XYZ file of C-alpha atoms in Angstrom:
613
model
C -12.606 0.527 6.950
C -13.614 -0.189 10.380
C -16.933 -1.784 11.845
C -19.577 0.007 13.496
C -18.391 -0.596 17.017
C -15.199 1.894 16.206
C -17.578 4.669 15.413
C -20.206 4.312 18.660
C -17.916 5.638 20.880
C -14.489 7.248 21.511
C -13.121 3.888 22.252
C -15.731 1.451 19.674
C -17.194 0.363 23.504
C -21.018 0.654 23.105
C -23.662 -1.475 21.293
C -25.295 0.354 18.415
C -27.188 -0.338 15.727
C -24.961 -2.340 12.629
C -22.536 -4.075 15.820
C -22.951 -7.779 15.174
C -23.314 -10.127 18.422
C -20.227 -12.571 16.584
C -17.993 -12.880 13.933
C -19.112 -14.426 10.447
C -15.990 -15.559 9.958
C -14.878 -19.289 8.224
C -11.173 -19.428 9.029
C -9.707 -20.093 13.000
C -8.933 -17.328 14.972
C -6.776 -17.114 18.239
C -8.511 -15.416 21.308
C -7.130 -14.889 24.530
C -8.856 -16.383 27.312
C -8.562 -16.277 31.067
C -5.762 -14.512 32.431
C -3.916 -13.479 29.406
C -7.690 -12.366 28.035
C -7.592 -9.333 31.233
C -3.973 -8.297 31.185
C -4.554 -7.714 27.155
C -8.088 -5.696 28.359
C -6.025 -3.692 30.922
C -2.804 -3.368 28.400
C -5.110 -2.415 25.624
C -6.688 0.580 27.973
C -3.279 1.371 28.948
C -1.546 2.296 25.879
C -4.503 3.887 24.343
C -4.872 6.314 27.416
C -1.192 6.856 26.736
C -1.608 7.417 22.821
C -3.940 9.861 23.891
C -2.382 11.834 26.599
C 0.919 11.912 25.100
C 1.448 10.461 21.783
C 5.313 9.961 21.840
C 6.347 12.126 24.448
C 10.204 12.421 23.955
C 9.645 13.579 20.230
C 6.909 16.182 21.298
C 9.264 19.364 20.232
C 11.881 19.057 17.360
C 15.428 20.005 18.039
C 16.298 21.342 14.763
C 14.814 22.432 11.885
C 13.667 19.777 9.806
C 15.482 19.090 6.290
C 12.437 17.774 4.072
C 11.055 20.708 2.348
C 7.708 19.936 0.191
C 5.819 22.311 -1.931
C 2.532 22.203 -3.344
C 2.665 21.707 -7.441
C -1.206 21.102 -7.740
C -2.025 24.561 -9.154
C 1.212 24.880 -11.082
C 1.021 21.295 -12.572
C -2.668 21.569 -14.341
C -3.816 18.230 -12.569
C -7.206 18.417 -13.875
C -8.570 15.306 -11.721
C -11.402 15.391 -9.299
C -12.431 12.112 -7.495
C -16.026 11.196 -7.222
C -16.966 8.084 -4.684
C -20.501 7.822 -6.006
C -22.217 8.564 -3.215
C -26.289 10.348 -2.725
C -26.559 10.307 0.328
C -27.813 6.817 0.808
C -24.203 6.163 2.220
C -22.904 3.211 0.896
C -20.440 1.441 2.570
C -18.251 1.075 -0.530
C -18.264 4.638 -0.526
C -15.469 5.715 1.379
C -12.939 2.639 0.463
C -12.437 4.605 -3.100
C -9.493 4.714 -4.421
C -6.071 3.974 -5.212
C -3.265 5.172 -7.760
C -0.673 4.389 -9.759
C 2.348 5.810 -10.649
C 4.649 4.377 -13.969
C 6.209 5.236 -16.973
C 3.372 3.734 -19.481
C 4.887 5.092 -22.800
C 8.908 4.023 -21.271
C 9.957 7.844 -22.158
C 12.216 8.000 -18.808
C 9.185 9.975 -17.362
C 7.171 8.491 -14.459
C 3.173 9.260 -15.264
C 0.024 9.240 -12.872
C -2.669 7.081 -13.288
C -6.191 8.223 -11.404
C -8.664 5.268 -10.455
C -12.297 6.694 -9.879
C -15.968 5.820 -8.441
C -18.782 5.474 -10.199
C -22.547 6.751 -9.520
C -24.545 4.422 -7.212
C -27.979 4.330 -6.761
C -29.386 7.338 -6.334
C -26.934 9.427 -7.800
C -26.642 11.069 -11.581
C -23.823 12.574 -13.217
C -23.977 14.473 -16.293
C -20.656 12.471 -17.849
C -20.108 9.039 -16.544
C -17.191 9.634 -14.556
C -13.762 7.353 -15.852
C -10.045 6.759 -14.369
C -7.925 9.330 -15.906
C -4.048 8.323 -17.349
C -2.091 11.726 -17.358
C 0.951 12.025 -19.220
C 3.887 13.643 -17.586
C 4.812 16.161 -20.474
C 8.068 17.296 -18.019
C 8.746 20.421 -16.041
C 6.360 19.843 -14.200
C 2.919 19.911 -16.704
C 0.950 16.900 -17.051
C -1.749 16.121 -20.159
C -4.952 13.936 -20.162
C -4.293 10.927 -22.657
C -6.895 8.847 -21.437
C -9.357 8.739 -24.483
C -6.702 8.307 -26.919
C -4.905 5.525 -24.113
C -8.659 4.020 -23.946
C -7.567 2.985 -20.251
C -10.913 5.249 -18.872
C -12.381 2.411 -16.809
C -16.463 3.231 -15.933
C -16.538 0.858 -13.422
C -16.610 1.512 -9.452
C -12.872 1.392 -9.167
C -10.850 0.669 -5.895
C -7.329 -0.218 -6.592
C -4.790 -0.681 -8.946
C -1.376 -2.542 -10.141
C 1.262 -2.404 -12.640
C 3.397 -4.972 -14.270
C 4.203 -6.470 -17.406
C 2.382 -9.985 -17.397
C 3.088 -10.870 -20.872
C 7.228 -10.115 -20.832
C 6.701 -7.492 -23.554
C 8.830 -4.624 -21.784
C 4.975 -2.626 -21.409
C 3.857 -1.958 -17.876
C -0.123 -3.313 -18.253
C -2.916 -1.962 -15.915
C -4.654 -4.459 -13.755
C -7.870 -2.484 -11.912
C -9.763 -3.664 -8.865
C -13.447 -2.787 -8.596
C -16.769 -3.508 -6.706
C -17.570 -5.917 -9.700
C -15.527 -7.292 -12.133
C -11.503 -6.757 -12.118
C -10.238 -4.872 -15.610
C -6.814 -5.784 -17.379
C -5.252 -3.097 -19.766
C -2.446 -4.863 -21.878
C -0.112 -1.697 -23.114
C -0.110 -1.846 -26.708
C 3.114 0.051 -26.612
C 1.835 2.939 -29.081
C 0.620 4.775 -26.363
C -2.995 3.216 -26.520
C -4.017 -0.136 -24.439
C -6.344 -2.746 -24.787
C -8.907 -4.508 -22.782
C -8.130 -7.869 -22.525
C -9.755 -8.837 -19.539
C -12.020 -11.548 -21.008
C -9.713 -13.319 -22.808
C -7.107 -13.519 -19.845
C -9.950 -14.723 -17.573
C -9.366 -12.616 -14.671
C -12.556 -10.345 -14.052
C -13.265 -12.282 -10.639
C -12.589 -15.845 -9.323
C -13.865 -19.044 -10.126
C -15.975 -19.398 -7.054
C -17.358 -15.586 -6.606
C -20.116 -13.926 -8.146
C -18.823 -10.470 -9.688
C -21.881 -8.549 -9.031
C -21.306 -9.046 -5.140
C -17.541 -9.118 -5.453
C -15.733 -5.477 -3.080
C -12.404 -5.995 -4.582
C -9.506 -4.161 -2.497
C -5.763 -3.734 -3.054
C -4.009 -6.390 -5.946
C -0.468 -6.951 -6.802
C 1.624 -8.264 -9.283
C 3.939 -11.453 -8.541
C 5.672 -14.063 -9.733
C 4.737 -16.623 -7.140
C 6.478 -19.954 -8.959
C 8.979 -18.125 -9.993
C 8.152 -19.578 -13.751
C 9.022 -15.630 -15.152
C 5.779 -14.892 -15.494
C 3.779 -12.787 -13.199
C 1.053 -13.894 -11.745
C -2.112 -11.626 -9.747
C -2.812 -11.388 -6.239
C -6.353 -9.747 -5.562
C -7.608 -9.136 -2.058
C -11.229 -8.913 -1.570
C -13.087 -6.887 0.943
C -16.941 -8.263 1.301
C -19.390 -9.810 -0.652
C -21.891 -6.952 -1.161
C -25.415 -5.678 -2.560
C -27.126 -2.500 -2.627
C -30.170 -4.230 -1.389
C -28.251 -5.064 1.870
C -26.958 -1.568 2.938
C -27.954 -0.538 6.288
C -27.067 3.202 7.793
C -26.646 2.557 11.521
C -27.694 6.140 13.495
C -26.238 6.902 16.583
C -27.693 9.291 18.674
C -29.524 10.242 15.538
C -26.343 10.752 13.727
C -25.932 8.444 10.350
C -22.872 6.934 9.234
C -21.099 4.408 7.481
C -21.887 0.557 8.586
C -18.570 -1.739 8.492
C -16.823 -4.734 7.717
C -18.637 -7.262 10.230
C -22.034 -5.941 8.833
C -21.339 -8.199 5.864
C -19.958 -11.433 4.995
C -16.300 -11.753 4.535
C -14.735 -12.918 1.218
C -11.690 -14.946 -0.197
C -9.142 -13.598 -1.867
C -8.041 -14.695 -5.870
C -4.449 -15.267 -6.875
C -4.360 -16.231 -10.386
C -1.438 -18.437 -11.722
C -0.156 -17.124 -15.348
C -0.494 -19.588 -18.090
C 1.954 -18.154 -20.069
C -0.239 -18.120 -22.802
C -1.762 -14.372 -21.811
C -4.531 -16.754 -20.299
C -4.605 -17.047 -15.847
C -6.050 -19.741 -13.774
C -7.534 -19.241 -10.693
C -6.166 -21.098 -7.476
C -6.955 -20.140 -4.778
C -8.138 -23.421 -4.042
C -5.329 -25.090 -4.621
C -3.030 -22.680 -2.998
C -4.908 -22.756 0.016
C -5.852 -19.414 -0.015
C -9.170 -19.571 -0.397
C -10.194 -21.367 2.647
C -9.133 -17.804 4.646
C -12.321 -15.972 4.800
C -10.768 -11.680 5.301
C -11.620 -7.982 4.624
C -8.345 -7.136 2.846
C -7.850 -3.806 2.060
C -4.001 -2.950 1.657
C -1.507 -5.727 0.597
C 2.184 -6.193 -0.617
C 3.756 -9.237 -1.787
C 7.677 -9.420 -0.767
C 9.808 -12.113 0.816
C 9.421 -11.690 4.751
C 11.165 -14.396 5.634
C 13.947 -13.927 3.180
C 14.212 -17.611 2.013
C 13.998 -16.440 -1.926
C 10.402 -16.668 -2.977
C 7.556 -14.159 -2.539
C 5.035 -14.280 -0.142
C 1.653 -12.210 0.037
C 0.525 -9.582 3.333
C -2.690 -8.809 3.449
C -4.365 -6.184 5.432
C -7.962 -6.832 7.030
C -9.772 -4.569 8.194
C -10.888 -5.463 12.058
C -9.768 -9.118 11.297
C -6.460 -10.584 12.256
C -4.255 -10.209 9.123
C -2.927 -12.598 6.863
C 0.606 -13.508 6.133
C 0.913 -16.363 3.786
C 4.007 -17.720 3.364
C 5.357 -19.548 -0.278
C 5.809 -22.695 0.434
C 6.665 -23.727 -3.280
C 5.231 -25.700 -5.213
C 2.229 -23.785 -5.659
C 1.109 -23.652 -1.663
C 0.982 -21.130 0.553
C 0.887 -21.207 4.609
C -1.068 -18.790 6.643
C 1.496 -17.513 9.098
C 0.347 -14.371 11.116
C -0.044 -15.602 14.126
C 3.420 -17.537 14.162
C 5.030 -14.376 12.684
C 3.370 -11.518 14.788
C 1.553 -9.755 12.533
C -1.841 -10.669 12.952
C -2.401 -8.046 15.579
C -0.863 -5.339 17.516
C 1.157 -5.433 20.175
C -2.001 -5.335 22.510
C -3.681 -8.596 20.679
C -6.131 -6.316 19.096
C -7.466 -6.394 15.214
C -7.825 -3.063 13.990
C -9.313 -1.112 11.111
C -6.811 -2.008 9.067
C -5.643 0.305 5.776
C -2.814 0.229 3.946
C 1.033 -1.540 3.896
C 4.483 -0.632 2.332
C 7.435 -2.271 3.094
C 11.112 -0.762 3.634
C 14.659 -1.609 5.755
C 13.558 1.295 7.934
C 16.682 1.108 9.986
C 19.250 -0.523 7.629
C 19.561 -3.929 9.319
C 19.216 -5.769 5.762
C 15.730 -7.175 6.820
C 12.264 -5.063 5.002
C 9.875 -3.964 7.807
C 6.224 -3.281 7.431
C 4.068 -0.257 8.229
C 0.508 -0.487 8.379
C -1.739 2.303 9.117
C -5.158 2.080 10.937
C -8.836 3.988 11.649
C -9.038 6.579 13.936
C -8.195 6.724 17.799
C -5.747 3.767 16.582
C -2.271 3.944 16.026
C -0.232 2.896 12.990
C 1.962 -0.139 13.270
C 5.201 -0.682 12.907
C 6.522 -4.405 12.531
C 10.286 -4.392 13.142
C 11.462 -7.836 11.262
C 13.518 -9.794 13.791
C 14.574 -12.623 11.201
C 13.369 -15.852 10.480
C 9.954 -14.802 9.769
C 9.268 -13.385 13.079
C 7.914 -9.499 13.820
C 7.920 -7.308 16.501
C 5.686 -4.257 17.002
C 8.212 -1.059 17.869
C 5.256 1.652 16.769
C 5.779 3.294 20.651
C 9.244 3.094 20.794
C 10.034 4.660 17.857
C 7.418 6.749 17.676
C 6.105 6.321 14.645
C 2.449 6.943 15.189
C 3.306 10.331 16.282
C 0.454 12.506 15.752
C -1.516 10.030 13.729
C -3.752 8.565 17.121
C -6.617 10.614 16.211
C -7.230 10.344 12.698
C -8.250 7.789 10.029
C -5.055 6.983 8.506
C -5.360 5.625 4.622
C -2.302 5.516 2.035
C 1.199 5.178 3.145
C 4.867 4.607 1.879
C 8.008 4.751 2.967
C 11.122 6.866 0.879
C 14.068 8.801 1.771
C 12.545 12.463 1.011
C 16.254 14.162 2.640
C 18.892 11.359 0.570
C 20.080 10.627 4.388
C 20.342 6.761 3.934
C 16.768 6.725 6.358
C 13.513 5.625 4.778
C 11.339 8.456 6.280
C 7.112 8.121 6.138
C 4.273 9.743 3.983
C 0.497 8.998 5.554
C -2.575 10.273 4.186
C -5.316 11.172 6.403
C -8.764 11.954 6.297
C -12.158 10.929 8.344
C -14.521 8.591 5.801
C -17.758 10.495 7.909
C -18.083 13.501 6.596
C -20.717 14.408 9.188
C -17.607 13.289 11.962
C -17.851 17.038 13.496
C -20.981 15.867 15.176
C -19.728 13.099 17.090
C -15.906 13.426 17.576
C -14.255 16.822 18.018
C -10.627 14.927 18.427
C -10.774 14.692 14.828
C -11.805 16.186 11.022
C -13.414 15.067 7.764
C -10.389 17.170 5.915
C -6.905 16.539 7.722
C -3.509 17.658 6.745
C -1.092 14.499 5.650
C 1.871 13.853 7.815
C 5.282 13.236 7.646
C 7.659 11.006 9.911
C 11.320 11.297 9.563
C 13.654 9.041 10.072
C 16.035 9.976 12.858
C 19.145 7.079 11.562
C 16.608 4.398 12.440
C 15.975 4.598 16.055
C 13.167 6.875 15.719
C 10.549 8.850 13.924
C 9.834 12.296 14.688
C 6.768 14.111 13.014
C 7.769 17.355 10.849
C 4.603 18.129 9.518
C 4.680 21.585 10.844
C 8.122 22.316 9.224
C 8.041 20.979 5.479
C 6.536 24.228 3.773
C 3.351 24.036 1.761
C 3.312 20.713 0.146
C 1.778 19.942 3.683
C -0.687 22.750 3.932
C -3.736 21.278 1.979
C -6.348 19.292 3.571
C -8.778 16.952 2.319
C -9.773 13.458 3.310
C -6.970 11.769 1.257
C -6.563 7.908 0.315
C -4.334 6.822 -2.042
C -1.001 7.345 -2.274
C 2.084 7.283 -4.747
C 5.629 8.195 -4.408
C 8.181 8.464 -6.818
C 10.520 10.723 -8.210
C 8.331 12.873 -10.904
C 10.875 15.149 -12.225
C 14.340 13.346 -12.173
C 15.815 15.225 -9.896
C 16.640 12.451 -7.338
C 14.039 13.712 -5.235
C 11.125 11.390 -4.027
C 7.941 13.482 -5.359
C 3.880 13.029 -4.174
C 0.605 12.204 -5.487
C -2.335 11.958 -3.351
C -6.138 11.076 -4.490
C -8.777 13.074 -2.431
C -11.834 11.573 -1.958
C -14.663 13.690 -3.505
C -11.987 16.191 -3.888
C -9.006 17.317 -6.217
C -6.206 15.028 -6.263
C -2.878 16.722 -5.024
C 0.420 17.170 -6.671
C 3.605 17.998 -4.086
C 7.202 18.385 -5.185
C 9.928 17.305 -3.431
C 12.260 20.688 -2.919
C 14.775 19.019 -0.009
C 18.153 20.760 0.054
C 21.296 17.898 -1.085
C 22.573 18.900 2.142
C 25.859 16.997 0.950
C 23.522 13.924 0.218
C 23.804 11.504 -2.576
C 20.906 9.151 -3.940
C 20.886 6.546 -6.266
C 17.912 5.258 -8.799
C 17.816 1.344 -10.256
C 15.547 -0.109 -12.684
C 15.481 -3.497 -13.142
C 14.969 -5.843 -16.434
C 14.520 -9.543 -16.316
C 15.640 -11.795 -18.868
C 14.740 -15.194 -17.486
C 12.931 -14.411 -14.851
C 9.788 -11.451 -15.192
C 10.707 -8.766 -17.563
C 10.046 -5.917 -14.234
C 12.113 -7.526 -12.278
C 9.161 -8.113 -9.460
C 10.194 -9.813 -6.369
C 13.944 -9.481 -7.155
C 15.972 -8.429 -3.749
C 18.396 -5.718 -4.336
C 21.444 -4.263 -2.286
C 23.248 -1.208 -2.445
C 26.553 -0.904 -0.536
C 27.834 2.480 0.044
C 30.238 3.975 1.827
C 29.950 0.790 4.099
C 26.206 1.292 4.639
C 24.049 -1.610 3.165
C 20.955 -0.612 1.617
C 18.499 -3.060 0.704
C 14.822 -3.111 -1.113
C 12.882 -5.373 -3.066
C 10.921 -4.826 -6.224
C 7.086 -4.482 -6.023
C 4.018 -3.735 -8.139
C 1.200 -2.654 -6.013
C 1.338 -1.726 -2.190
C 0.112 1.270 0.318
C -3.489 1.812 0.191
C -4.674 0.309 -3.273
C -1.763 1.562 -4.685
C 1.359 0.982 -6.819
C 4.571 3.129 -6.982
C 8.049 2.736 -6.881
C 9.259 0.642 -9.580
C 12.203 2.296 -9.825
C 13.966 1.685 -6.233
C 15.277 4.874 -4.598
C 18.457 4.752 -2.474
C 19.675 8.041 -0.491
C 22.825 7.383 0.264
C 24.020 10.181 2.971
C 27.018 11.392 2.245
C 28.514 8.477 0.267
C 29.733 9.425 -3.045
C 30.841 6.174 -4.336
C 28.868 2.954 -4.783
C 31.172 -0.057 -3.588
C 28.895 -2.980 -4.737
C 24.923 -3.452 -5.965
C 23.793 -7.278 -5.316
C 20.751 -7.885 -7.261
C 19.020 -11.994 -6.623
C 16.357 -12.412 -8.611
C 12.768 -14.316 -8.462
C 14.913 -17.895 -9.398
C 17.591 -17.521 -7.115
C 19.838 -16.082 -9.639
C 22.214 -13.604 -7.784
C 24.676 -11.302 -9.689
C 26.745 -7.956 -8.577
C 27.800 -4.522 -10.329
C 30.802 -2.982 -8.783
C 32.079 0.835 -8.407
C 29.273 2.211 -10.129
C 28.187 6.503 -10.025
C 25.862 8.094 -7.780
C 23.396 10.794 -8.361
C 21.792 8.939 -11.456
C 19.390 6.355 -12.710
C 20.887 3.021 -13.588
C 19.434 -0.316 -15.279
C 20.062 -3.171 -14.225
C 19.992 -6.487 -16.958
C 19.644 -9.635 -15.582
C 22.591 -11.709 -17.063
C 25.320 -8.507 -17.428
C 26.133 -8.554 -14.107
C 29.196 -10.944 -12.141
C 27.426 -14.070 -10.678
C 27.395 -14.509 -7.022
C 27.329 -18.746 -5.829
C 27.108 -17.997 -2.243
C 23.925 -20.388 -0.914
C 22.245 -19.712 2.069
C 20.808 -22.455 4.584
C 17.601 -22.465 3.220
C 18.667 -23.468 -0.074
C 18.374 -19.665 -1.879
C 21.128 -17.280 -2.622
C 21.227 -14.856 -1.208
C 23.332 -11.070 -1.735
């Protein structure tokens, strides 16, 4: 969520009330200076007047129809969830970072099921039932049931985000919850109910920070010493009291106060004993001497050298890319990579982040959406660690300029073999009308195809009415929902519904292809493990992960359209370890699993020391 100086102003230029004079910031940051400082000032004007005036010109008007057909299942599908962000008025500015989702199979019946996280009433506000975060079963065809009393998973406290994965190598996907205050873990009891365990495993908050001040943000599950245990990631957004809320009022309009209003935190990665026990170290990491406002992360190997590393999202602060270093360390690396701004050298109100091959080179790319009159970014990975921002020339912030842009994810809704793009949108003013007619509280989502990699093109207009509601949306989740080999949609609304959309894309003559992965030595999800599909001469690749988007987790069952490829040559699967093994001429069109030790071994070492597929 942005600072106050995005929301004086068309442009964030003016001087309001909640701007501060400087950063309270502990860790370095790079800033231009002298002539490099004006050509980013003049650059910076530049392509904003040109976001603006013409978005991405060349993909203005579609040529064809567009293949991705969505439809609305809300109605149909009994989804009987309704967000609440807490909020009395007083605004908060925890208010509008609420919440994320999760979507998993929690009871392993080949069924993927939706898990809800909710606010909680702040100051001022009542409720008659102490609203919870709702588990909903997926029954099939479509029709969903409530288990969350009988699950006991209905969390009462403020909730933001949310991760899956299996800490304990049961083969039971456990529930790790991020909150303003302490952090909740759910171990799956695997008879449908789950149990708090959050005490014992010493992982409500870190060592160093007070949970009654703690804004947690997005968290992930990885296995960062590749020991075969996974171990959490937390971001944190601010350190935070009631009794320090200020309501800046322009032009005697209230809103929402931001990010540089309040002092930054540290975020928590917690090493797994083994034991069901974590310690916390930051410290010794060095993570914790990075002072952020994270909001959306993902853990994946960017540099493709065999470990994990950790992304994280701040909101108008440069981001954070630390890299594994092993051995327990991390390096910060966003500068050296280029992902610490955009391509102007700007921070921005930074969101959310999923990670996909968007154009099939073999390297995963990042997406990262943004506040309003910003554009989404799309980091292009060059190789060797290194990024490149290709968001105008590929046009994939088409459409999105104006709006407030909050969960993301990338998946291949037509089966072409071309990761297309899900945002939700949705203004976190709901009193924006007054001071901004570019933009809404309540905007429709969007959808970006994927034109075979070169380019996105925005087919909002033509996907039928899985497009047609609009709320202010936040979390996303995408996964197939109905086993059809069709990437479905859940959305959380803030103060509204959440929304349900099926996935009704014609085959078209395109194949797909589902993998779930099981660890033996290494963790039992298969987290972090790099996989690659080769079909019909195309090479497909993805990585397991457990939490991404916008506070979010989804997708741990990787998705493959294929195109028109009706044979599957080769799947090379290297796993957290360095372990590498290959499945040959296997079916399309189905789900497979994937055991770590039943495939061929692969010896083939790269230069950094790690195999590689």
């Amino acid at each position: 969520m942005p600072s106050s100086r995005r929301r004086h102003g068309a442009m964030g230029g003016g001087h309001g009330p909640g701007r501060l004079s400087k950063e309270r910031s502990s860790f370095p940051v790079a800033r231009p200076s002298g002539a490099d400082s004006a050509w980013r000032r003049r650059a910076a004007v530049f392509f904003a007047l040109w976001a603006v005036v013409a978005g991405t010109p060349r993909l203005a008007v579609p040529a064809e129809p567009s293949p991705i057909r969505l439809q609305d299942m809300t109605a149909a599908a009994a989804l009987d969830f309704v967000h609440t962000d807490g909020s009395s008025g007083r605004r908060f500015v925890i208010e509008p970072m609420s919440a994320g989702l999760a979507t998993f199979d929690y009871d392993n019946d080949g069924l993927v099921d939706i898990y809800f996280v909710n606010g909680a009433p702040l100051p001022g506000a009542s409720a008659d039932k102490p609203p919870i975060n709702h588990l909903f079963k997926n029954l099939g065809n479509w029709k969903f049931v409530d288990v969350t009393p009988q699950a006991g998973v209905g969390d009462t406290g403020y909730g933001l985000a949310v991760a899956i994965g299996d800490y304990n190598n049961d083969g039971l996907p456990d529930i790790y919850l991020s909150n303003y205050g302490p952090n909740v873990l759910y171990r799956n009891n695997g008879d449908g109910t789950f149990t708090d365990v959050t005490a014992a495993a010493e992982v409500a908050t870190g060592r160093d920070i007070p949970a009654e001040r703690k804004v947690g943000a997005g968290v992930c599950f990885l296995d960062f010493d590749a020991d075969g245990n996974l171990d959490i990631y937390c971001s944190n957004y601010m350190r935070f009291t009631f009794s320090q809320n200020r309501v800046p009022v322009v032009d005697g309009i209230p809103r929402y106060s931001g990010p540089k209003d309040f002092d930054p935190e540290h975020d928590i990665l917690f090493h797994n004993r083994g034991d069901g026990t974590f310690a916390d170290v930051s410290q010794d990491a060095g993570i914790a001497q990075y002072r952020g406002t994270g909001m959306g992360i993902i853990c994946l190997d960017y540099d493709d050298d065999g470990d994990t590393d950790v992304v994280v999202m701040n909101d108008l602060r440069r981001n954070f890319v630390f890299e594994n270093l092993g051995g327990g360390k991390f390096k910060e690396t966003a500068l050296a990579s280029g992902v610490a701004f955009n391509i102007d050298g700007m921070e921005r109100g930074s969101m959310g982040i999923d990670a996909a091959d968007f154009d099939n080179d073999g390297l995963l790319d990042l997406y990262q959406t943004a506040y309003s009159k910003e554009l989404p970014t799309l980091y292009h990975n060059l190789g060797d660690g290194m990024f490149d921002d290709v968001t105008r020339t590929t046009g994939a912030g088409a459409g999105l300029y104006p709006h407030v842009k909050w969960g993301l994810g990338f998946a291949d809704f037509d089966n072409d073999g071309y990761r297309d793009l899900y945002v939700a949108n949705g203004h976190l003013d709901d009193n924006v009308h007054l001071f901004d007619d570019t933009t809404t509280y309540y905007v429709r989502n969007t959808v970006l195809r994927n034109l075979r990699g070169q380019r996105f093109l925005n087919v909002s207009d033509q996907c039928g009415d899985g497009l047609a509601p609009q709320w202010s949306s936040r979390g996303v989740a995408l996964d197939d929902l109905d086993n059809d080999g069709r990437v479905d949609i859940v959305v959380l609304n803030s103060r509204c519904p959440a929304t349900l959309t099926r996935n009704v894309s014609p085959a078209a003559g395109n194949h797909w292809l589902q993998l779930l992965l099981k660890g033996t030595q290494s963790n039992r999800d298969g987290v972090g493990a790099k996989v690659e599909v080769l079909a019909g001469g195309t090479r497909f690749v993805d990585e397991v992960h457990s939490g991404r988007g916008y506070q979010s987790h989804f997708g741990t069952r990787l998705h493959f359209g294929l195109g028109a490829s009706d044979t599957v040559e080769r799947i090379t699967v290297r796993w957290i370890g360095g372990r590498t093994e290959q499945w040959r001429r296997l079916p399309v069109d189905c789900l497979l699993t994937l055991v770590e030790g039943q495939g061929s071994p692969v010896t083939a070492v790269s230069s950094k020391g790690a195999q590689h597929p």
